[in-house]
XYZ file of C-alpha atoms in Angstrom:
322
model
C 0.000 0.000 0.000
C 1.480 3.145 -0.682
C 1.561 6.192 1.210
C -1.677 8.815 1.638
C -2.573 11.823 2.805
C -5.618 12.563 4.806
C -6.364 16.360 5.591
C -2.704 17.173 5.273
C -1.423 14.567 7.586
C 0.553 11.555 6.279
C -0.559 8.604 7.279
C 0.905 4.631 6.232
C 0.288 1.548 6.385
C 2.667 -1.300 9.050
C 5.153 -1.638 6.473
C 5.710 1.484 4.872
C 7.606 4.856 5.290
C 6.257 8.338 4.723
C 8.019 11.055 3.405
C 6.594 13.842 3.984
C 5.894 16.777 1.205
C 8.240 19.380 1.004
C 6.947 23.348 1.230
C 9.361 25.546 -0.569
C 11.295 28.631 1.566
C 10.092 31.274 -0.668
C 6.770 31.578 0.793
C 6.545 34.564 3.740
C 4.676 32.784 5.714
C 4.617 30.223 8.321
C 3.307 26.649 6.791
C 1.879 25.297 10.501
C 1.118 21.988 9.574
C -1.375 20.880 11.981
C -5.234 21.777 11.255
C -6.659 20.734 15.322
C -5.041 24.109 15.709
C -7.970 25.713 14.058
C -10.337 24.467 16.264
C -8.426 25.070 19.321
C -10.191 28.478 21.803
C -7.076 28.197 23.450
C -3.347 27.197 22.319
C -1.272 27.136 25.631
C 2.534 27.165 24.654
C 3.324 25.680 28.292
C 7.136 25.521 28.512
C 6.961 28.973 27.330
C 4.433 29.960 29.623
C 2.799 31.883 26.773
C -0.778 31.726 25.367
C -3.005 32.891 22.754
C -5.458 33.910 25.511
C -2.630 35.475 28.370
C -0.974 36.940 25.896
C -1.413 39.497 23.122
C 1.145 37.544 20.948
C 0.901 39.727 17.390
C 1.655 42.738 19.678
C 4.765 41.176 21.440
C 6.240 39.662 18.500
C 4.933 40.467 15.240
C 7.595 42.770 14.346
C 10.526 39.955 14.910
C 12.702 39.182 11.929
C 15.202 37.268 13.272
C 14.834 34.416 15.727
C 18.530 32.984 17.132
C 18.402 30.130 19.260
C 21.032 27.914 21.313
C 21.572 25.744 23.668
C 22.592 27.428 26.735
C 20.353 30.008 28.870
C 23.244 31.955 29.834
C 24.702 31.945 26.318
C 21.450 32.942 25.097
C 20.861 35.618 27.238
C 24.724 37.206 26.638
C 23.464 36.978 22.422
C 20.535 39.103 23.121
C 22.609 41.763 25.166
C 24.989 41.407 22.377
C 23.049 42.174 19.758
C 21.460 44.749 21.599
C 24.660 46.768 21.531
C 25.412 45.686 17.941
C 21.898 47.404 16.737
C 22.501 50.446 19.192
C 19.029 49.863 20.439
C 18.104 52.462 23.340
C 18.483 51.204 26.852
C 20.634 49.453 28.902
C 21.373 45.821 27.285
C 21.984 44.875 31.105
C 18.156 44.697 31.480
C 16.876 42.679 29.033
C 14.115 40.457 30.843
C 13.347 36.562 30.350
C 10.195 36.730 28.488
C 10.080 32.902 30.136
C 11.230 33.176 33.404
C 8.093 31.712 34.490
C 9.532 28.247 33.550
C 12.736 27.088 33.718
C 12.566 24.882 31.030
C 13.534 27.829 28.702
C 14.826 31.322 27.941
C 13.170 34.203 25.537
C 14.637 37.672 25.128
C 13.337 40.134 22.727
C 15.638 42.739 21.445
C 14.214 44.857 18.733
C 13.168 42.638 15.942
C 15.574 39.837 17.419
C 14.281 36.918 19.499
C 17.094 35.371 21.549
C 15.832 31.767 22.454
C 17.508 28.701 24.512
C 16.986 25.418 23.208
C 19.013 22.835 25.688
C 20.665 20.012 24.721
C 19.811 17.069 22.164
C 17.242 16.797 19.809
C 13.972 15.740 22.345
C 15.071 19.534 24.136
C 14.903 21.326 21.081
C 11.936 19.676 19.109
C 9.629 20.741 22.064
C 11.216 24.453 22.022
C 10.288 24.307 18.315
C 6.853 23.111 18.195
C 6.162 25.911 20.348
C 8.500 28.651 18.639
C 7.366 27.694 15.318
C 3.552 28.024 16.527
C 4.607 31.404 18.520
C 5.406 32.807 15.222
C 1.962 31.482 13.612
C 0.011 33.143 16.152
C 1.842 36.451 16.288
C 1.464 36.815 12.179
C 5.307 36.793 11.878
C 6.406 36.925 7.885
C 9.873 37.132 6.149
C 11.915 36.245 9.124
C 14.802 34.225 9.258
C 15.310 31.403 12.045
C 19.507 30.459 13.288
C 20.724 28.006 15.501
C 24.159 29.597 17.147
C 25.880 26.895 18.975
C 29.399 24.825 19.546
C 30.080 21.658 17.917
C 32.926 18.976 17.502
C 34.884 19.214 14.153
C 35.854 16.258 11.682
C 39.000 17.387 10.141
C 39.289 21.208 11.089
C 41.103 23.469 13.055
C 39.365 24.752 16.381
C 37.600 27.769 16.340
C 36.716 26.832 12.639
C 32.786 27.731 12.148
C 30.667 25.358 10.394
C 27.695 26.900 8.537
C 25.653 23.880 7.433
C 24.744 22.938 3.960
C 23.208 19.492 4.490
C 22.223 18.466 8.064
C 22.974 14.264 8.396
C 22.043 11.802 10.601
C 24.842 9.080 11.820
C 24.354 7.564 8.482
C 25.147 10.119 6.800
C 21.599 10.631 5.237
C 20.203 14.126 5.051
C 16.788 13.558 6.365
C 15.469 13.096 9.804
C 13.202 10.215 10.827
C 10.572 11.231 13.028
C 8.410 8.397 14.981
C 4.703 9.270 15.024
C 2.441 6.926 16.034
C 4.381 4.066 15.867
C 5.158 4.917 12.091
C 8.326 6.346 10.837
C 7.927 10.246 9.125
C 11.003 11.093 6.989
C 11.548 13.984 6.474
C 14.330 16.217 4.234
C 16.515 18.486 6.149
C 18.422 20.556 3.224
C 18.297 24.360 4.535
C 18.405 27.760 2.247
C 21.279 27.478 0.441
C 20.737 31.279 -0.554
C 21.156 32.450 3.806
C 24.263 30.293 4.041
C 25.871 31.624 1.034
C 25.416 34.654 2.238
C 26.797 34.109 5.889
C 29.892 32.941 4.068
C 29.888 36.177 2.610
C 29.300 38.008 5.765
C 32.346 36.030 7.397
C 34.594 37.162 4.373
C 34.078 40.947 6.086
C 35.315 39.593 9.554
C 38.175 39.356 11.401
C 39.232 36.572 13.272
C 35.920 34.123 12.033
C 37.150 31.292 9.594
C 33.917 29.876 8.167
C 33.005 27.308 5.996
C 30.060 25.599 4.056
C 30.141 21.982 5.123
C 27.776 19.132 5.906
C 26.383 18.488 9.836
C 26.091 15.366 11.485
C 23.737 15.180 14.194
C 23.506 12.770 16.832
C 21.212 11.361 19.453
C 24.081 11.883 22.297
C 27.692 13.329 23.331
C 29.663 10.149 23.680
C 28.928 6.661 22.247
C 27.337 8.450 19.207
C 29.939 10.398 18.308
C 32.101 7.865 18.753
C 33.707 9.284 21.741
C 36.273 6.973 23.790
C 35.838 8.392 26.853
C 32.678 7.888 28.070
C 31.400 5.749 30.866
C 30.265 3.111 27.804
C 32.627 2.276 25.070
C 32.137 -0.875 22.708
C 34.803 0.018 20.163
C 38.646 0.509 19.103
C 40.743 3.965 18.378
C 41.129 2.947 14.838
C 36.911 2.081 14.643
C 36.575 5.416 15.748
C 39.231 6.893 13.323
C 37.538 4.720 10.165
C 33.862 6.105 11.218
C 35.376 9.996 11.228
C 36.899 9.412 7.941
C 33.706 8.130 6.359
C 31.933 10.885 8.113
C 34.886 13.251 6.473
C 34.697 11.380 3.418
C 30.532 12.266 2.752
C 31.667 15.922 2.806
C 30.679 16.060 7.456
C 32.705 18.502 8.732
C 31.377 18.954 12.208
C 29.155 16.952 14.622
C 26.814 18.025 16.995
C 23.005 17.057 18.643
C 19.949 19.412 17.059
C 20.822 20.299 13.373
C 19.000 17.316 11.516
C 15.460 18.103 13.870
C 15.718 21.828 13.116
C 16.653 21.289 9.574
C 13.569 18.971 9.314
C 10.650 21.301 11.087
C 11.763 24.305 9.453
C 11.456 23.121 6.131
C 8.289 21.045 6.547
C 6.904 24.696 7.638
C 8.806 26.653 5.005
C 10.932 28.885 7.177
C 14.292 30.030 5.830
C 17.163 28.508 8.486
C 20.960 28.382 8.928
C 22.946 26.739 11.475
C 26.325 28.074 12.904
C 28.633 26.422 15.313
C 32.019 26.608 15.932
C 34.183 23.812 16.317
C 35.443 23.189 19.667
C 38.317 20.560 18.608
C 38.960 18.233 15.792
C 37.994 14.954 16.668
C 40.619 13.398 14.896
C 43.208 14.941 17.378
C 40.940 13.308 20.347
C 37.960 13.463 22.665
C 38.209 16.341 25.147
C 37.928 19.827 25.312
C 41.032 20.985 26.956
C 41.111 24.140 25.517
C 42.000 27.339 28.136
C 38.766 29.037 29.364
C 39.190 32.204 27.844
C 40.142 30.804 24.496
C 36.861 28.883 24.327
C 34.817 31.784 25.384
C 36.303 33.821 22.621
C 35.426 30.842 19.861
C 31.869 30.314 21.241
C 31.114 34.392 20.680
C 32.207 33.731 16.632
C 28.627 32.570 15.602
C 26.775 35.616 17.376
C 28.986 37.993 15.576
C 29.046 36.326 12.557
C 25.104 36.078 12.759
C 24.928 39.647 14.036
C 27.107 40.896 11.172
C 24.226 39.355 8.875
C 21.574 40.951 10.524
C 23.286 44.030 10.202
C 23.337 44.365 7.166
C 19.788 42.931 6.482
C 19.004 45.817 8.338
C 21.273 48.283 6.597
C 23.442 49.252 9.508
C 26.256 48.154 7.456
C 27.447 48.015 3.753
């Protein structure tokens, strides 16, 4: 039996996979792919203690053009001072508030038309901050906005410090698609992002200082150490060359860094046709080992090259810059 649609939602039979329809980036608009949110009175957005009731959500966000989100609430929270001072935005970029600090399962600042976001770690953290982002934006009429994920990563073959804008996002396989289990069924779904945004971050980098950036493919994982093939870890099934052979295949298929979100973010932004770029910065190059033992201050200074490459590109979206 072969795949069907019902009402926009893909369903299969036991034995078969769906791949789900793709909706082109050019489109302004959010494509929310659910319709039970039409008939909701009420859409709660819990771990962002938001709602479409509490909340006059077109008036707090429907000027927001850019949405940056990473992993750490503290790194998140230093972004949207940053970029406060980048866009010379009045104020003091000391107090910008936690739009979610009724939860601690997230953070939310709002800086102009910037929306500063923390995702946590792995792909189960940043799915749920997604669902809920993606149907903020819905419900606050966002259009022709632009949606980054700023974070750190391991590289495959690269110097530290190196950042990674992502062409392809893979899984472990190598495949560029993310398989999503709904129902007890499989969803696949295609996680190619705009090439057009990450050609022009690489252009934005070639007017920087100090941030070496390439275009390469990310491979995501479900965790930090058997996954990545990681000899270190409490669990470890596998040799120094088996490790070595899996991160030249990886190399091989054109992977140049690894880290835990990209393929899930990838995947829901282009099922709801939203333009997306990741940007991390390696950490290390995992052919030269496992652990980070890089000075404090020298890390710090590589994990601030994606918010100023990102706020470079904002810049001159906005035409602060030439």
């Amino acid at each position: 039996m072969s795949p069907i649609l019902l009402n926009g939602i893909g369903t299969v039979d036991d034995h078969s996979e769906y791949i789900e329809p793709e909706v082109p980036f050019k489109n302004p608009q959010i494509h929310v792919k659910n319709p039970h949110l039409d008939t909701m009175e009420e859409d709660i957005l819990y771990h962002f203690n938001l709602g479409t009731k509490t909340h006059n959500l077109p008036e707090m966000f429907g000027d927001i053009k850019f949405v940056c989100v990473g992993g750490s609430a503290n790194r998140m929270k230093s972004f949207a001072q940053f970029i406060h001072q980048e866009l010379a935005l009045p104020g003091n970029m000391d107090d910008v508030t936690d739009i979610c600090e009724g939860t601690d399962r997230y953070s939310m600042y709002k800086v102009g038309p910037v929306l500063s976001i923390s995702h946590g770690m792995g792909i189960p953290s940043i799915s749920i901050m997604l669902h809920e982002l993606i149907k903020l934006l819905h419900h606050a009429r966002c259009i022709d906005f632009i949606l980054f994920r700023i974070g750190t990563s391991g590289g495959v073959g690269l110097a530290p410090g190196t950042v990674v804008v992502t062409d392809k996002a893979v899984d472990c396989f190598f495949r560029a698609q993310f398989e999503q289990v709904v129902l007890g069924k499989v969803v696949t779904r295609s996680t190619e992002l705009d090439v057009g945004v990450s050609k022009e971050l690489l252009q934005c980098s070639s007017e920087l200082e100090d941030v070496p950036t390439i275009i390469g493919n990310t491979m995501c994982t479900s965790d930090f150490y058997e996954g990545q093939g990681r000899l270190d870890g409490a669990l470890c099934s596998f040799s120094t060359e088996d490790k070595l052979e899996y991160l030249r295949k990886a190399f091989n298929t054109g992977v140049r860094n690894i880290e835990m979100e990209s393929t899930v973010f990838a995947a829901m932004c282009r099922a709801c046709g939203i333009k997306a770029a990741v940007v991390c910065v390696t950490l290390l190059n995992r052919f030269d080992g496992d652990q980070i033992a890089t000075p404090h201050d020298v890390l710090v200074e590589y994990q601030q090259r994606p918010q100023v490459l990102v706020a470079h590109f904002i810049k001159k979206r906005l035409g602060l810059v030439v």
